[in-house]
PDB file of C-alpha atoms in Angstrom:
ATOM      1  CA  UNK A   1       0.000   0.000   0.000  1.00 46.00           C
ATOM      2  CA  UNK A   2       1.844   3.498  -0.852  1.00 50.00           C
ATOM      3  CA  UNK A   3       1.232   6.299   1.007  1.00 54.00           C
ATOM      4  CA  UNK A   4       0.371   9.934   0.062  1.00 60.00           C
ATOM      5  CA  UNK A   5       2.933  11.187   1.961  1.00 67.00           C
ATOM      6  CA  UNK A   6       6.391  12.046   0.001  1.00 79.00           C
ATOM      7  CA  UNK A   7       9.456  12.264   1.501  1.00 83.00           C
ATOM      8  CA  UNK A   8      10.691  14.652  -0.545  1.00 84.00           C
ATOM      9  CA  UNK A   9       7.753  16.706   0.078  1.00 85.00           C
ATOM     10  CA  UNK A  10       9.177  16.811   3.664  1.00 83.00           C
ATOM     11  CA  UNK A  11      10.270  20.530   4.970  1.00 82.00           C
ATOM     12  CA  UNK A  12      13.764  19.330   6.280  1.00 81.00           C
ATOM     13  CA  UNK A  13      14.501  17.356   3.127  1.00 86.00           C
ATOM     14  CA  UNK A  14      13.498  20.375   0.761  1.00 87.00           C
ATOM     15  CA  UNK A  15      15.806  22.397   3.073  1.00 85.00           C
ATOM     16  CA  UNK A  16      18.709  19.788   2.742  1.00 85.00           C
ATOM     17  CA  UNK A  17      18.277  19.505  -0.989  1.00 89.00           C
ATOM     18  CA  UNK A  18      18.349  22.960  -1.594  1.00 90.00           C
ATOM     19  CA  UNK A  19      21.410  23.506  -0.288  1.00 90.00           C
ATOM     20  CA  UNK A  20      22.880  20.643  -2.427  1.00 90.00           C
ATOM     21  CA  UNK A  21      24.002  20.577  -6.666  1.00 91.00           C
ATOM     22  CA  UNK A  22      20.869  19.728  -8.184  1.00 90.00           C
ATOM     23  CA  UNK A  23      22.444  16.606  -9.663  1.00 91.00           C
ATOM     24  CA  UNK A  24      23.442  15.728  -6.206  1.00 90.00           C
ATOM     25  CA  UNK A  25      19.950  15.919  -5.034  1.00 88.00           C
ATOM     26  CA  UNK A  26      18.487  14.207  -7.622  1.00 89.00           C
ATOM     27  CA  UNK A  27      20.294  11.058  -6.696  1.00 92.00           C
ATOM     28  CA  UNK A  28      19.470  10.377  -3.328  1.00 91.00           C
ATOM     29  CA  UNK A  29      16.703   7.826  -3.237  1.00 90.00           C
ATOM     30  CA  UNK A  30      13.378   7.870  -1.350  1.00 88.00           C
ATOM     31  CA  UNK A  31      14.948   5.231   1.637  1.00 88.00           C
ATOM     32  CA  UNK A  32      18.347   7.177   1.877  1.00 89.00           C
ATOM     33  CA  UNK A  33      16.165  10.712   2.015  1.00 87.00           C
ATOM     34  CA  UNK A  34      14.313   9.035   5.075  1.00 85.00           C
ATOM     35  CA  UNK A  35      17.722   7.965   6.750  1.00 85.00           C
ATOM     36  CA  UNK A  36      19.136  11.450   6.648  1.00 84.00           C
ATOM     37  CA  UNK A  37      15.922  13.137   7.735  1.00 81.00           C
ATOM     38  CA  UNK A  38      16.029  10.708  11.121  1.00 77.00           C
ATOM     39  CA  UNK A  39      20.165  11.299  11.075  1.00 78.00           C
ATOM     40  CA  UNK A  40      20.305  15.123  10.640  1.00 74.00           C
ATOM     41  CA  UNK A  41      16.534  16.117  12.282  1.00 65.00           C
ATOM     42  CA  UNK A  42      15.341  19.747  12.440  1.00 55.00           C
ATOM     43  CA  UNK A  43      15.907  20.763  15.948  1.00 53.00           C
ATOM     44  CA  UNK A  44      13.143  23.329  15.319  1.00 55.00           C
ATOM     45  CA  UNK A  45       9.620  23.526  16.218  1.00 56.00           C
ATOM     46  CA  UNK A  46       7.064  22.959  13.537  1.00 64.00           C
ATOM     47  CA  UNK A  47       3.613  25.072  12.965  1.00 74.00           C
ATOM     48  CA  UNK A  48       0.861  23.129  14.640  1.00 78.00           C
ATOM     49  CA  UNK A  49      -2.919  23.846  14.647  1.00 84.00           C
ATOM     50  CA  UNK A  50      -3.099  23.270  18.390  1.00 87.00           C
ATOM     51  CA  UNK A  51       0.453  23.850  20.684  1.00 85.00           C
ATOM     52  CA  UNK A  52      -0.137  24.540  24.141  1.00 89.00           C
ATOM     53  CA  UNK A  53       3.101  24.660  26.142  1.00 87.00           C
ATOM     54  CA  UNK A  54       3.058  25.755  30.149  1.00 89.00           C
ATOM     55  CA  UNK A  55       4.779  24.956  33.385  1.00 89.00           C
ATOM     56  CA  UNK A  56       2.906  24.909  37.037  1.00 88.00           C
ATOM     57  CA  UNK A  57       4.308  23.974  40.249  1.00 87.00           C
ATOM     58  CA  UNK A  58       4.188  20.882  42.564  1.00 87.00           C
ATOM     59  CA  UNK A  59       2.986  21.253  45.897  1.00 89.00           C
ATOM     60  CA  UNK A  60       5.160  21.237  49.291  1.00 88.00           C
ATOM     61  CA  UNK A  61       8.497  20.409  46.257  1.00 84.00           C
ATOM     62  CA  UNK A  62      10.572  22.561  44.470  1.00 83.00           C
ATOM     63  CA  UNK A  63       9.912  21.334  41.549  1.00 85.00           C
ATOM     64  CA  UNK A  64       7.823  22.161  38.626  1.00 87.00           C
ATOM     65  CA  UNK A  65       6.236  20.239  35.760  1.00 91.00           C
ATOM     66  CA  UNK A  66       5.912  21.162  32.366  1.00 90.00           C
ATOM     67  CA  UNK A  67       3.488  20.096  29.832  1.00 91.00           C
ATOM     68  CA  UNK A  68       2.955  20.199  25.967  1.00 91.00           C
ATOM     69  CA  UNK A  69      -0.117  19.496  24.236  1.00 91.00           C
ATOM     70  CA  UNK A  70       0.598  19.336  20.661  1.00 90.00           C
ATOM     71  CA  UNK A  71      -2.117  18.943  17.752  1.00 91.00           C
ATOM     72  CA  UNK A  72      -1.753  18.746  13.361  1.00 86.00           C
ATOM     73  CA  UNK A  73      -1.302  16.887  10.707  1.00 82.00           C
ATOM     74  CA  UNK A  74       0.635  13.418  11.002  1.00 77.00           C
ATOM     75  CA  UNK A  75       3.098  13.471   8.024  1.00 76.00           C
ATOM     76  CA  UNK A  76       4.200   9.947   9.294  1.00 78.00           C
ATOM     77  CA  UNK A  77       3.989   6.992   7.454  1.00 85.00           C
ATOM     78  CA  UNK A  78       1.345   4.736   8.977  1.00 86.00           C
ATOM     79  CA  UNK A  79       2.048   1.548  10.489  1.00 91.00           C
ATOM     80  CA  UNK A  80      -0.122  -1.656   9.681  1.00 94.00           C
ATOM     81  CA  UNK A  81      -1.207  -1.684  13.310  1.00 95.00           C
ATOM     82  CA  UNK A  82      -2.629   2.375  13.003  1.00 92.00           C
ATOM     83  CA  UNK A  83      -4.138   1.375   9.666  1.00 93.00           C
ATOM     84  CA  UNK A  84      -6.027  -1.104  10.919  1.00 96.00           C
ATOM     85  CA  UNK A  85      -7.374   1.060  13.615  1.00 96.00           C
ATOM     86  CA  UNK A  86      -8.542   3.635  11.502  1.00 94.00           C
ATOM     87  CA  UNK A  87     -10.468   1.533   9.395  1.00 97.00           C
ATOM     88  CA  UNK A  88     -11.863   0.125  12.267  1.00 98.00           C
ATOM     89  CA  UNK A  89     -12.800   3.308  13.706  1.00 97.00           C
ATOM     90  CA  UNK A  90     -14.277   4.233  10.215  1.00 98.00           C
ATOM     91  CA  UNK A  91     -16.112   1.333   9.844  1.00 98.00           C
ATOM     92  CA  UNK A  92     -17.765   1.563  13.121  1.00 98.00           C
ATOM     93  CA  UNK A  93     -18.643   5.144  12.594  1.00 98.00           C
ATOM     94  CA  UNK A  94     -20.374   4.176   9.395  1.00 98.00           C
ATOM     95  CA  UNK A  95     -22.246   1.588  11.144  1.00 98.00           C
ATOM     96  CA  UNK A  96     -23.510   3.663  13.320  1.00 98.00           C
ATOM     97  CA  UNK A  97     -24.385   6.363  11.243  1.00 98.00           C
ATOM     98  CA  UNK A  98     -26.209   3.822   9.241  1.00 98.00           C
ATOM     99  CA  UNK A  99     -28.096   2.529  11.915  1.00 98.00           C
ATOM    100  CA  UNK A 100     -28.560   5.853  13.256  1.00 98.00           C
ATOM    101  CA  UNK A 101     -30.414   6.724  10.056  1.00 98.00           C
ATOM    102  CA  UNK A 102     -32.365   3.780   9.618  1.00 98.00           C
ATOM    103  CA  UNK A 103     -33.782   3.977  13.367  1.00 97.00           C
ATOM    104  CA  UNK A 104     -35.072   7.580  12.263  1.00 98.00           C
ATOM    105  CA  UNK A 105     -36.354   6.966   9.154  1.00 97.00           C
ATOM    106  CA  UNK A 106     -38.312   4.012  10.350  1.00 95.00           C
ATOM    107  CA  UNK A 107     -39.618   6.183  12.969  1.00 94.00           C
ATOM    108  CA  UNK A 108     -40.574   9.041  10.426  1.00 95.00           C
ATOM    109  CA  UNK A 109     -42.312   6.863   8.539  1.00 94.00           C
ATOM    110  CA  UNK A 110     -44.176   4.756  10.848  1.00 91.00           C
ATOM    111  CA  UNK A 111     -45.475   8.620  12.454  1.00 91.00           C
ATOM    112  CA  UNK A 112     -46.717   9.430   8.917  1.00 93.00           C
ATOM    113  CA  UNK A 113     -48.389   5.937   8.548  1.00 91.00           C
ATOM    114  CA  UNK A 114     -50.027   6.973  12.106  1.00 88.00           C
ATOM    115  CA  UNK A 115     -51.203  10.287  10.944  1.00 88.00           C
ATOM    116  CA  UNK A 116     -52.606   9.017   7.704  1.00 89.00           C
ATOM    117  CA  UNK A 117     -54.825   6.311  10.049  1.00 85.00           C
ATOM    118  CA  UNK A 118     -53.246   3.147   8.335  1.00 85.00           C
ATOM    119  CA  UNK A 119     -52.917   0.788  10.756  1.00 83.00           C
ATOM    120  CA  UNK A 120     -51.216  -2.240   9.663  1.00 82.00           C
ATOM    121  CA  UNK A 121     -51.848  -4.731  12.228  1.00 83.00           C
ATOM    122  CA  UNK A 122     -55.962  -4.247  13.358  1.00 84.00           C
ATOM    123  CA  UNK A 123     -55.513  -3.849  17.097  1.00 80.00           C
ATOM    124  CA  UNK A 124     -52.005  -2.947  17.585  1.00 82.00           C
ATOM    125  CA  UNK A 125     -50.135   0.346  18.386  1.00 81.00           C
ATOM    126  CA  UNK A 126     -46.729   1.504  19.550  1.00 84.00           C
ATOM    127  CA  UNK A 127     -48.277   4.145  20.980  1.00 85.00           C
ATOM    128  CA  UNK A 128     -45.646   6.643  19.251  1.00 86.00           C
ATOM    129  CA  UNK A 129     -48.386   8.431  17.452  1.00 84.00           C
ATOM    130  CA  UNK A 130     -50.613   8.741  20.707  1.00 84.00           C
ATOM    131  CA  UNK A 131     -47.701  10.097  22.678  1.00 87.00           C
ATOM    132  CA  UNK A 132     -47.054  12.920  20.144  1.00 87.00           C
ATOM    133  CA  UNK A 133     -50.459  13.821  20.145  1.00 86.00           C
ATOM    134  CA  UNK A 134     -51.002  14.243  23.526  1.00 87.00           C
ATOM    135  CA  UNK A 135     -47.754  15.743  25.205  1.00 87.00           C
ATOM    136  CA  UNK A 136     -46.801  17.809  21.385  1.00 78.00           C
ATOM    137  CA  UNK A 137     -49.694  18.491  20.027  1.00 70.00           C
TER     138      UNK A 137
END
């Protein structure tokens, strides 16, 4: 399965291959880009969406904790184990959704069935249509 993400789409690696010839650049393969990126890093902190960064103090010590809270787009290369997840997650949204939607149409239409006075089974009511017309209406 490929991925959308490029490495050479990366911010550090455009920064590293600028500052190389461009038919030194152009050499480098996608797996040797990705080993440089991991041996040289950025040392500098990205744009995120969400970055929260504060300190407070611990009581009765002298020390304090800090905390970062950091929130944007994964550029990472997903691993079979994360993939799997998010399908799952996406498949049980969709499920629910689904069901979610079938539940209220079935409801929608069984109140318009009450209001137009068809009763399918002589004798038998959920009661739906009597409880909007009495606490509603």
């Amino acid at each position: 399965m490929t991925s959308p993400y490029s490495i050479r789409k990366d911010p550090d690696i455009l920064n590293l291959l600028s500052r190389l010839p461009k038919e030194t650049a152009t050499t480098f393969s996608d797996t040797q880009l990705k080993h440089l990126k991991i041996a040289v890093g950025s040392g500098q902190y990205r744009n995120h969406k969400v970055d929260v960064r504060g300190t407070f103090p611990v009581p009765f010590f002298a020390y304090r904790i800090y905390f970062v809270f950091l929130m944007g787009k994964n550029l990472r290369d997903l691993s079979r184990q994360e993939i799997n997840i998010a399908m799952f997650a996406v498949l049980t949204l969709c499920t629910l959704f689904l069901l979610f939607s079938t539940m209220l149409g079935l409801t929608i239409v069984y109140i318009l069935k009450s209001f137009a006075g068809i009763n399918l089974i002589e004798g038998f009511s959920l009661g739906l249509w009597d409880w909007i017309v009495n606490t509603v209406l």
